[in-house]
Amino acid sequence: MALITLRRNLCHLSDFRLHGALNTVKNQPVNHVHKVVKEHLCPWFCSLQAEPFRVRFHHACCKKFHSENGNDLHPFGESVYSQVHDWDSFEQNFKNMDEQMFYTRLNNFTSSEEVLSFISTLQTLPDTMAAGALQRICEVGIKDDDQRLSKEILENPIFQALCVQFEQEPSNLSNTSLVTALQALTLLSVDPQSSLLLNLVTECQHRLKRGGLEVHSLCVLAESLLKLQGPGCETLDLIIHQLQGEKLEEFTPEDIVALYRILQMCTEKVDQHQTFLNKINIFSLSIVSNLNPKLISQMLMALVVLDQTQALPLVIKLGKYVVRHIPHFTNQELGKVLEAFIYFGHHDRFFITALEQHVASLYLTLDPEVVSRVMEYCSRKHILSKPILNAVAETFVCHSEKFSPSQISELIEPFGKLNYLPPNASALFKKLEDLLFTHFNSFPPKTLLKLLHSCSLIECHPVNFMARIFSPYFLQQLQGEESYLDRLSLAQLTQLLLTSILECPFYKGPKLLPKYQVQSFLTPCCSLETPVDFQLYKSVMMGLIDLLGARLYFASKVLTPYYYTIAFSQWVNAVWKNSKQNEERKTMFVRVSHEEFFLSSLTRC
C-alpha cells in the first residue's frame, strides 16, 4: 500500500512511498517546487480567478520541512532547522490509528480547513485514506453551487501535495484510492484536459482493460466517467459489459443502487440494457431490507427515469420500507419518494398514516418543495387527508413568503379538487389574497388561472381578480406564442364566468367574450368533470333498459344549459300495469352520477 507522508505540512516528501514524484519535489529548490505545482494545478483551476493562479510556499510553511534521513531542508532566512518548533508532539502515526476512526472523524468535519488541519498532524497517510481525505475536502469545500474550491484551499500546500502525488504516481495507487481520487475531482469544475485528470483516467482505463477492477471500483469509475464525459463515453460500454458478467449476489446494496444510477444516466440505451435491468429488478427484491433511506430514494428515482413500470413488485416492497423510514428521510429524499409514488400510482393506508404523522409533526420546518410535492400526491391520488391538508394550510399561513408561485398553486389546488376547507380557511385565503395583490404579475398566466379556478371550486370566489383575468391583455398573455388557447384554460375561464353569473351577481366588471367560452366541460383529453367509470356506466345503462323497456326512453351524457354533463336524463311516458288499477302514467326524470343513480320527480298522472 502506498503511504503518503504528510509530516510537517508535506513539504518533506522523502517518505512518500511513491518515490518518483516525491524525490522530484524533495531534490529541487523551493522555487522549482512552486513552478511544478503551478504547472500541474493551474490548468484546471485557472478559471477560478481572473488573474493567473500562483502557488506560493510561504516561509512559515517552509519551517515545517523535515527529512527523516537527517538531510534537513533549511527554510529561507533560517540557518538551522533546530529553530523550528517541534511539531512531533502534534503528529500521529497511522500504523496505530484505526481506519474506521479516521473516516469517522473525517465525516464529522464540515469544512475543508478542518480536514486539512487534521491531516496536517499526521505522519504518514495510506493512499486510500488520502483519497478519502481529498474527496471530503471537495465535498465540504464547494461554495454554493459554483462547484469550485476557494482560493485559500487551492493554495494550501497540503492540498497541493495531495494533487501532485495522485498525478505523478497513479500506477502505485490501489484500485480504491485511484477511483476515489477520480470521483473526488468530478465534484469540481475540473478541466477534462488537465494532466491530473488525464493521468487518473488513463490509469483507470489500463486497469479496466486488464480486468483488474473489482465491482465497487467499476461502479465508481462508471459514475465518474459519466460526469466527466457523458453517456457517450466509449469506456462506459466496457464497464457495463464487465458488470453484466459479475454475479449480482456479490454486489453490495450500495453497488446495486450505483448500477441503477449508472443506467439512469444512459436512458437512450435503456432498451439495450433492459434484460440486465430485469435481472437487477428481480434481485433487488432481496436487498430492500438492507437499504437506508438515501438508497431507497435513489432506487425509486432511477426506476422512474428508466420507466420500469414492469417492476411494480419492487416498487411495492420499497413502499413498505418507506413507511418505516419516513421520519429519517431528508426533505429532498422524501420529495423523490413522493415523485416516484405519483409516477407509479402507488399508495396504501400505512404510508398515508405515516405521512400524516410526519407532516403534522414537522409541518413548520418542511421544505416548500416537499410541501408542494405532498399536496400534489394527495391531489393526484384523490387522498382527502385532513391532518395533511390542515398542516399544510397552517404552513402557508405562517411561511407564505417561502413559496414560489408554482408551489403556491400546487398547494392550493388540492383544496379545490378535494372540496375541503381547512379550519383556518379565512386566514389561508386572506393570506393568499394579500399575496396575489402584491405579486400578481409574478405568477405565470396559466398558474394563476389554475390557482383562481381552484379557489372557486370551494366557494372562495376570486371576485377581486376576475376583471384582470377576463381582460384582453391577460388572455393574450395566457395564449402566449400559441395560435390558440388550450381547451383546459378555456374551460377554466368559462367556469369562472359562470361563477360570476350564478354565485356573484353583484359582480359588474368585464365578462369573458363568447369566443373564449366552451360549450361543454366534458372533453376526451382534458376534462373538468370526473369521467364516469365505464363499468358503473354500463351497469346503470343495462338497469335502465330493463326498467324502462328500451334504450330509446332515456338519453346519456346530456349537456345542460350551463355546460355541465348529466350522465342519464330523460322525460318518458311509461305504462305501468298494476293488479289493482288498469293503467297509471308516470313521468320519470333519471339522473346518474359517478357514484350512484337515483330516480327523482316521480309523479302519478
XYZ file of C-alpha atoms in Angstrom:
605
model
C 0.000 0.000 0.000
C 1.288 3.398 -0.891
C 1.891 5.676 2.073
C 1.730 9.411 1.682
C 3.860 11.269 4.187
C 2.203 14.417 5.379
C 4.688 15.166 8.122
C 5.332 18.819 8.650
C 2.917 20.093 6.056
C 4.023 17.666 3.352
C 6.912 19.831 2.251
C 9.222 16.936 3.028
C 8.195 14.207 0.641
C 11.126 11.784 1.004
C 8.986 9.338 2.949
C 6.360 9.099 0.210
C 6.223 5.536 -0.930
C 5.649 6.733 -4.484
C 9.265 7.708 -4.958
C 9.241 9.252 -8.425
C 7.044 12.231 -7.678
C 8.336 12.701 -4.172
C 12.014 12.728 -4.987
C 11.315 15.286 -7.680
C 9.844 17.616 -5.098
C 12.457 16.771 -2.492
C 15.554 17.299 -4.608
C 14.554 20.551 -6.217
C 14.800 24.065 -4.808
C 11.719 25.581 -3.324
C 11.155 27.909 -6.270
C 11.238 24.886 -8.592
C 8.566 23.204 -6.432
C 6.430 26.296 -6.899
C 6.835 26.018 -10.646
C 5.978 22.305 -10.805
C 2.858 22.636 -8.689
C 1.726 25.651 -10.653
C 2.138 23.852 -13.980
C 0.089 20.854 -12.853
C -2.658 22.565 -10.913
C -3.193 25.790 -12.789
C -4.807 24.313 -15.950
C -7.832 23.002 -14.084
C -8.254 25.757 -11.518
C -7.269 28.810 -13.542
C -10.901 29.644 -14.290
C -11.485 30.271 -10.610
C -9.849 33.675 -10.648
C -9.279 36.493 -13.061
C -5.535 36.732 -12.539
C -3.129 33.824 -13.169
C -3.138 31.371 -10.343
C 0.113 31.159 -8.362
C 1.249 28.693 -5.772
C 3.470 30.018 -3.037
C 5.221 28.278 -0.204
C 5.492 30.926 2.477
C 8.332 30.997 4.972
C 6.049 29.813 7.717
C 5.311 26.724 5.712
C 8.956 26.165 4.943
C 9.613 25.918 8.632
C 7.724 22.645 8.558
C 10.171 20.987 6.163
C 11.672 17.876 7.612
C 13.763 14.961 6.478
C 13.821 11.706 8.304
C 17.206 10.814 6.787
C 18.887 13.739 8.501
C 19.302 15.986 5.470
C 17.268 18.921 6.688
C 15.855 21.413 4.230
C 16.565 24.817 5.756
C 13.878 27.426 5.195
C 14.667 30.847 3.755
C 16.007 33.158 6.419
C 16.916 30.268 8.729
C 20.311 28.636 9.112
C 19.369 25.596 11.061
C 16.256 23.525 11.355
C 16.542 23.294 15.142
C 14.903 26.706 15.448
C 11.629 25.298 14.181
C 9.015 24.369 16.714
C 8.920 20.666 17.497
C 5.882 19.506 15.530
C 6.371 15.897 16.560
C 4.088 16.416 19.552
C 1.191 17.006 17.135
C 1.859 14.048 14.854
C 0.112 10.700 14.873
C 1.310 7.508 13.298
C -1.325 5.827 11.164
C 0.101 2.447 11.972
C -1.590 2.835 15.345
C -4.710 4.622 14.157
C -7.819 2.652 13.351
C -9.058 3.238 9.795
C -12.669 3.368 10.871
C -11.835 6.032 13.430
C -10.159 8.071 10.703
C -13.213 8.033 8.446
C -15.494 8.772 11.384
C -13.506 11.876 12.216
C -13.284 12.797 8.548
C -17.053 12.672 8.104
C -17.571 14.881 11.145
C -15.665 17.769 9.576
C -17.803 20.424 7.917
C -15.154 22.480 6.151
C -12.077 21.867 4.038
C -9.965 23.813 6.521
C -10.837 21.330 9.259
C -9.890 18.380 7.051
C -6.578 19.931 6.039
C -5.783 20.863 9.617
C -6.492 17.319 10.726
C -4.324 15.554 8.143
C -1.509 18.062 8.653
C -0.891 16.492 12.074
C -0.419 13.002 10.612
C 2.972 11.465 9.956
C 2.036 9.050 7.164
C -1.206 8.583 5.318
C -2.152 5.431 3.365
C -3.233 6.212 -0.177
C -6.815 5.032 0.388
C -7.187 7.429 3.305
C -5.503 10.201 1.362
C -8.065 9.708 -1.417
C -10.844 9.748 1.158
C -9.477 12.989 2.583
C -9.319 14.544 -0.898
C -12.909 13.527 -1.512
C -14.057 15.049 1.776
C -12.192 18.275 1.008
C -14.046 18.526 -2.293
C -17.423 17.602 -0.763
C -17.406 20.213 2.008
C -15.265 22.818 0.266
C -17.557 23.611 -2.645
C -19.119 27.011 -2.123
C -22.801 27.268 -3.008
C -23.433 25.761 -6.444
C -20.247 27.061 -8.006
C -18.551 23.650 -7.845
C -15.213 25.270 -7.149
C -12.910 25.351 -4.172
C -11.868 28.616 -2.631
C -8.523 30.174 -3.498
C -7.288 29.565 0.053
C -7.850 25.821 -0.309
C -6.195 25.671 -3.717
C -3.107 27.436 -2.357
C -2.911 25.220 0.696
C 0.357 23.223 0.459
C -1.250 20.060 1.842
C -3.933 20.114 -0.820
C -1.305 20.779 -3.472
C 0.854 17.911 -2.265
C -2.092 15.517 -2.427
C -2.844 16.533 -6.015
C 0.789 16.263 -7.122
C 1.072 12.834 -5.555
C -2.028 11.461 -7.270
C -0.956 12.945 -10.590
C 2.638 11.733 -10.768
C 2.357 8.171 -9.463
C -1.174 6.861 -10.171
C 0.160 3.413 -11.085
C 1.197 2.812 -7.468
C -2.241 3.565 -6.083
C -4.689 0.879 -5.048
C -7.877 0.479 -7.063
C -9.935 2.045 -4.297
C -7.750 5.119 -3.879
C -7.451 5.568 -7.657
C -11.187 5.664 -8.365
C -11.910 7.610 -5.167
C -9.469 10.357 -6.171
C -11.074 10.495 -9.621
C -14.527 10.639 -8.055
C -13.444 13.498 -5.789
C -12.275 15.594 -8.722
C -15.583 15.095 -10.561
C -17.248 17.096 -7.805
C -15.384 20.159 -9.055
C -15.465 22.084 -12.307
C -12.236 20.460 -13.435
C -10.842 20.908 -16.932
C -11.182 17.446 -18.563
C -7.821 18.029 -20.295
C -5.869 18.718 -17.100
C -2.849 16.474 -16.628
C -4.057 15.337 -13.199
C -7.394 14.155 -14.516
C -5.956 12.648 -17.686
C -3.401 10.620 -15.747
C -6.031 9.213 -13.398
C -8.424 8.357 -16.222
C -5.644 6.744 -18.271
C -4.581 4.552 -15.365
C -8.195 3.529 -14.746
C -8.588 2.560 -18.394
C -5.405 0.451 -18.299
C -6.637 -1.479 -15.262
C -10.105 -1.831 -16.775
C -8.731 -3.422 -19.960
C -6.664 -5.829 -17.855
C -9.790 -6.757 -15.881
C -8.139 -5.633 -12.687
C -11.029 -3.611 -11.203
C -13.465 -5.145 -8.745
C -17.215 -4.451 -8.747
C -17.187 -1.427 -6.454
C -14.347 0.235 -8.352
C -16.138 -0.391 -11.640
C -19.264 1.325 -10.319
C -17.337 4.339 -9.015
C -15.390 4.628 -12.259
C -18.554 4.454 -14.367
C -20.248 7.252 -12.414
C -17.119 9.395 -12.594
C -16.767 8.973 -16.347
C -20.442 9.780 -16.842
C -19.934 13.086 -15.045
C -16.767 13.871 -16.973
C -17.610 12.644 -20.472
C -21.339 11.969 -20.508
C -23.226 8.842 -21.629
C -21.363 8.841 -24.956
C -18.160 7.695 -23.268
C -16.786 4.629 -25.080
C -15.224 3.213 -21.927
C -18.668 3.067 -20.303
C -19.833 0.217 -22.541
C -16.830 -1.874 -21.480
C -17.559 -1.185 -17.801
C -21.225 -2.181 -18.133
C -20.200 -5.297 -20.063
C -17.870 -6.326 -17.235
C -20.562 -5.597 -14.620
C -23.027 -7.790 -16.526
C -20.551 -10.642 -16.259
C -20.407 -10.428 -12.461
C -22.739 -12.298 -10.132
C -25.295 -9.958 -8.606
C -25.033 -11.904 -5.343
C -21.525 -10.477 -4.944
C -22.762 -6.877 -5.206
C -23.324 -4.882 -2.048
C -26.639 -2.961 -1.736
C -24.676 0.237 -2.386
C -23.290 -1.226 -5.618
C -26.764 -2.309 -6.780
C -28.080 1.216 -6.311
C -24.965 2.535 -8.075
C -25.885 0.284 -11.012
C -29.306 1.928 -11.153
C -27.703 5.367 -11.089
C -25.357 4.421 -13.933
C -28.136 3.074 -16.136
C -30.308 6.055 -15.179
C -27.780 8.345 -16.859
C -27.881 6.240 -20.044
C -31.603 6.454 -20.773
C -31.050 6.387 -24.528
C -29.635 2.869 -24.137
C -32.297 1.566 -21.751
C -33.726 -0.838 -24.363
C -30.255 -2.231 -24.952
C -29.819 -2.946 -21.229
C -33.424 -3.959 -20.411
C -32.556 -7.648 -19.939
C -29.857 -6.688 -17.466
C -32.294 -4.296 -15.783
C -34.858 -7.072 -15.391
C -32.265 -9.188 -13.575
C -31.384 -6.274 -11.301
C -35.067 -5.564 -10.564
C -35.681 -9.160 -9.527
C -32.507 -9.389 -7.447
C -33.181 -6.060 -5.743
C -36.235 -7.568 -4.062
C -33.855 -9.477 -1.804
C -31.853 -6.449 -0.653
C -34.609 -3.901 0.012
C -34.457 -4.567 3.744
C -30.769 -3.566 3.760
C -31.252 -0.189 2.092
C -31.039 3.043 4.035
C -33.380 5.983 3.292
C -30.936 7.607 0.878
C -30.508 4.437 -1.185
C -34.273 3.788 -1.236
C -34.979 7.247 -2.632
C -32.230 6.856 -5.242
C -33.523 3.455 -6.360
C -37.087 4.738 -6.668
C -35.939 7.763 -8.661
C -33.922 5.545 -11.008
C -36.963 3.325 -11.592
C -38.900 6.441 -12.593
C -36.251 7.729 -15.003
C -35.810 4.262 -16.522
C -39.609 3.843 -16.804
C -39.573 0.455 -15.105
C -43.350 0.114 -14.873
C -42.978 -3.657 -15.028
C -41.071 -3.556 -11.705
C -44.180 -2.872 -9.599
C -43.383 -5.706 -7.135
C -40.125 -3.906 -6.357
C -41.925 -0.559 -6.000
C -44.487 -2.110 -3.643
C -41.787 -3.662 -1.486
C -39.837 -0.414 -1.399
C -43.074 1.294 -0.364
C -43.365 -0.962 2.677
C -39.911 0.038 3.864
C -40.535 3.691 3.038
C -43.175 3.628 5.775
C -40.503 2.661 8.311
C -38.037 5.292 7.130
C -40.309 8.323 6.664
C -39.040 10.104 9.823
C -35.450 9.635 8.615
C -35.759 10.919 5.044
C -34.299 14.297 4.254
C -36.617 16.782 2.549
C -35.009 16.077 -0.817
C -35.217 12.299 -0.379
C -38.869 12.430 0.673
C -39.609 14.566 -2.383
C -38.080 11.902 -4.634
C -40.094 9.156 -2.922
C -43.349 11.059 -3.436
C -42.457 11.763 -7.067
C -41.891 8.052 -7.641
C -45.160 7.084 -5.944
C -47.023 9.627 -8.084
C -45.402 8.181 -11.198
C -46.197 4.551 -10.363
C -49.576 5.313 -8.787
C -48.589 3.646 -5.538
C -50.328 4.313 -2.245
C -51.525 2.387 0.779
C -53.110 3.315 4.085
C -49.960 2.617 6.099
C -47.970 5.052 4.008
C -50.702 7.687 4.278
C -50.819 7.273 8.056
C -47.033 7.597 8.363
C -47.021 10.608 6.032
C -49.781 12.265 8.075
C -47.802 11.837 11.280
C -44.612 13.150 9.665
C -46.205 16.204 8.076
C -48.267 17.045 11.151
C -45.224 16.912 13.437
C -42.793 18.819 11.196
C -45.051 20.981 9.042
C -43.409 24.244 10.098
C -39.921 23.018 9.188
C -40.644 21.159 5.943
C -39.116 22.458 2.746
C -41.644 24.245 0.467
C -40.786 21.844 -2.364
C -41.674 18.867 -0.156
C -44.931 20.511 0.964
C -45.986 21.103 -2.641
C -44.994 17.545 -3.544
C -47.088 16.150 -0.678
C -50.075 18.153 -1.880
C -49.530 17.018 -5.461
C -49.514 13.424 -4.241
C -52.805 13.910 -2.366
C -54.333 15.628 -5.398
C -53.235 13.012 -7.932
C -54.385 10.083 -5.790
C -57.544 11.860 -4.539
C -56.486 11.443 -0.925
C -58.598 13.576 1.406
C -56.281 13.586 4.413
C -57.465 16.225 6.850
C -54.295 16.089 9.026
C -52.113 16.787 5.959
C -54.355 19.464 4.476
C -54.743 21.234 7.828
C -50.993 21.164 8.483
C -50.184 22.465 5.017
C -52.739 25.262 5.366
C -51.098 26.311 8.614
C -47.664 26.148 6.995
C -48.758 28.501 4.229
C -50.251 30.994 6.662
C -47.021 31.076 8.683
C -44.461 30.938 5.847
C -46.180 32.060 2.652
C -43.144 34.116 1.652
C -41.072 30.942 1.218
C -43.282 29.510 -1.536
C -42.805 30.207 -5.234
C -45.832 30.954 -7.470
C -45.895 27.415 -8.863
C -45.623 25.925 -5.364
C -48.493 28.105 -4.156
C -50.662 26.844 -6.995
C -49.756 23.216 -6.227
C -50.535 23.855 -2.579
C -53.981 25.407 -3.110
C -55.211 23.223 -5.981
C -55.901 20.078 -3.876
C -58.254 22.023 -1.595
C -60.474 22.753 -4.585
C -60.091 19.355 -6.172
C -60.892 17.526 -2.927
C -63.554 20.088 -1.949
C -62.124 20.692 1.508
C -61.929 23.853 3.588
C -59.397 23.750 6.447
C -60.263 25.157 9.886
C -58.162 28.256 9.197
C -59.725 28.850 5.770
C -60.365 32.540 6.433
C -56.696 33.152 7.372
C -55.489 30.964 4.494
C -57.381 32.778 1.756
C -56.789 36.196 3.292
C -53.058 35.469 3.138
C -53.446 34.222 -0.437
C -55.401 37.319 -1.465
C -52.814 39.659 0.052
C -50.046 37.775 -1.712
C -51.866 37.961 -5.073
C -52.447 41.689 -4.701
C -48.729 42.183 -4.031
C -47.240 39.740 -6.538
C -49.973 39.316 -9.153
C -47.614 39.913 -12.071
C -45.107 37.367 -10.713
C -47.465 34.458 -11.389
C -47.315 32.792 -14.804
C -50.719 33.204 -16.508
C -51.652 29.509 -16.561
C -50.509 29.028 -12.978
C -52.597 31.999 -11.878
C -55.683 30.767 -13.749
C -55.382 27.298 -12.229
C -54.984 28.831 -8.768
C -58.060 31.091 -9.041
C -60.132 28.289 -10.552
C -59.255 26.040 -7.591
C -60.422 28.739 -5.196
C -63.790 28.994 -6.938
C -64.371 25.233 -6.557
C -64.565 25.632 -2.772
C -66.719 28.759 -2.991
C -63.871 31.177 -2.319
C -64.714 33.180 -5.395
C -61.889 35.400 -6.672
C -64.130 38.349 -7.439
C -61.342 40.888 -6.920
C -59.298 39.328 -9.726
C -61.964 38.461 -12.301
C -61.666 41.776 -14.106
C -57.971 41.118 -14.635
C -58.270 37.563 -15.921
C -61.115 38.450 -18.303
C -59.136 41.350 -19.762
C -57.756 41.040 -23.335
C -54.249 41.675 -22.031
C -54.343 38.676 -19.676
C -55.927 36.455 -22.338
C -53.146 37.407 -24.727
C -50.550 36.513 -22.086
C -52.373 33.248 -21.440
C -52.218 32.334 -25.098
C -48.531 33.211 -25.348
C -46.926 32.240 -28.640
C -49.552 29.615 -29.426
C -52.065 30.218 -32.187
C -54.997 29.456 -29.855
C -55.817 28.900 -26.193
C -55.817 25.299 -24.981
C -59.204 23.808 -24.150
C -58.467 23.316 -20.456
C -57.724 27.009 -19.965
C -60.896 27.930 -21.859
C -62.937 25.578 -19.671
C -61.487 27.095 -16.505
C -62.231 30.609 -17.756
C -65.793 29.570 -18.602
C -66.360 28.134 -15.139
C -65.098 31.348 -13.578
C -67.544 33.242 -15.789
C -70.396 31.024 -14.580
C -69.255 31.683 -11.024
C -69.554 35.410 -11.586
C -73.055 34.955 -13.039
C -74.537 32.396 -10.655
C -72.659 32.937 -7.390
C -71.608 36.585 -7.580
C -74.473 38.547 -9.172
C -73.027 41.706 -7.635
C -70.006 41.473 -9.920
C -70.369 44.143 -12.622
C -66.917 44.011 -14.178
C -65.811 42.750 -17.615
C -67.157 39.414 -18.830
C -65.463 36.681 -20.797
C -66.044 37.148 -24.513
C -68.197 34.437 -26.150
C -65.377 33.284 -28.419
C -63.435 32.125 -25.329
C -66.339 30.135 -23.849
C -66.645 26.354 -24.221
C -69.950 24.583 -24.736
C -69.137 21.541 -22.630
C -66.827 20.772 -19.692
C -66.616 17.100 -20.645
C -63.881 16.557 -23.210
C -61.874 13.438 -24.104
C -58.381 14.792 -23.458
C -58.675 17.218 -20.555
C -61.965 17.474 -18.709
C -63.027 19.484 -15.685
C -65.637 16.818 -14.956
C -64.736 13.494 -13.424
C -65.211 10.838 -16.112
C -67.849 8.219 -15.313
C -66.453 4.812 -14.514
C -67.127 2.652 -17.564
C -68.226 -0.449 -15.652
C -70.599 1.585 -13.494
C -71.909 3.391 -16.569
C -72.574 0.093 -18.347
C -74.311 -1.444 -15.328
C -76.602 1.558 -14.887
C -77.463 1.618 -18.587
C -78.454 -2.059 -18.567
C -80.540 -1.473 -15.437
C -82.390 1.431 -17.044
C -83.085 -0.605 -20.179
C -84.591 -3.357 -18.037
C -86.580 -0.802 -16.038
C -87.898 1.283 -18.933
C -88.120 -1.413 -21.535
C -85.912 0.105 -24.236
C -82.866 2.290 -24.851
C -84.912 4.934 -26.628
C -86.618 6.050 -23.410
C -83.549 7.817 -21.981
C -80.510 9.754 -23.108
C -76.958 9.682 -21.818
C -74.331 12.397 -21.387
C -76.831 15.210 -21.651
C -75.425 18.747 -21.784
C -77.201 21.268 -19.542
C -77.646 24.968 -20.388
C -74.694 25.697 -18.105
C -72.359 23.310 -19.952
C -72.305 20.558 -17.315
C -72.997 16.988 -18.374
C -75.654 14.718 -16.857
C -74.893 11.040 -17.208
C -78.500 9.961 -17.876
C -81.548 12.134 -18.332
C -84.983 11.722 -19.960
C -88.661 12.559 -19.704
C -90.557 9.406 -20.544
C -94.148 8.255 -20.638
C -94.235 4.703 -19.412
C -97.115 2.340 -18.980
C -97.101 0.577 -15.622
C -99.511 -2.279 -15.117
C -100.915 -2.803 -11.680
C -103.211 -5.549 -10.455
C -105.442 -3.015 -8.670
C -105.578 -0.394 -11.479
C -105.723 -0.740 -15.241
C -103.092 1.895 -16.151
C -101.055 4.576 -14.440
C -98.996 7.195 -16.232
C -95.786 8.266 -14.590
C -93.319 10.886 -15.637
C -89.797 9.986 -14.676
C -86.584 12.021 -14.595
C -83.469 9.922 -14.300
C -80.093 11.350 -13.284
C -76.978 9.277 -12.715
C -73.768 10.495 -11.108
C -70.321 8.888 -10.971
C -71.019 7.099 -7.715
C -74.746 6.300 -7.750
C -78.004 6.859 -9.582
C -81.471 7.597 -8.326
C -84.968 8.262 -9.624
C -86.461 11.622 -8.906
C -89.507 13.645 -9.810
C -91.727 10.566 -9.835
C -95.340 11.708 -10.121
C -98.571 9.993 -10.953
C -100.934 11.403 -13.518
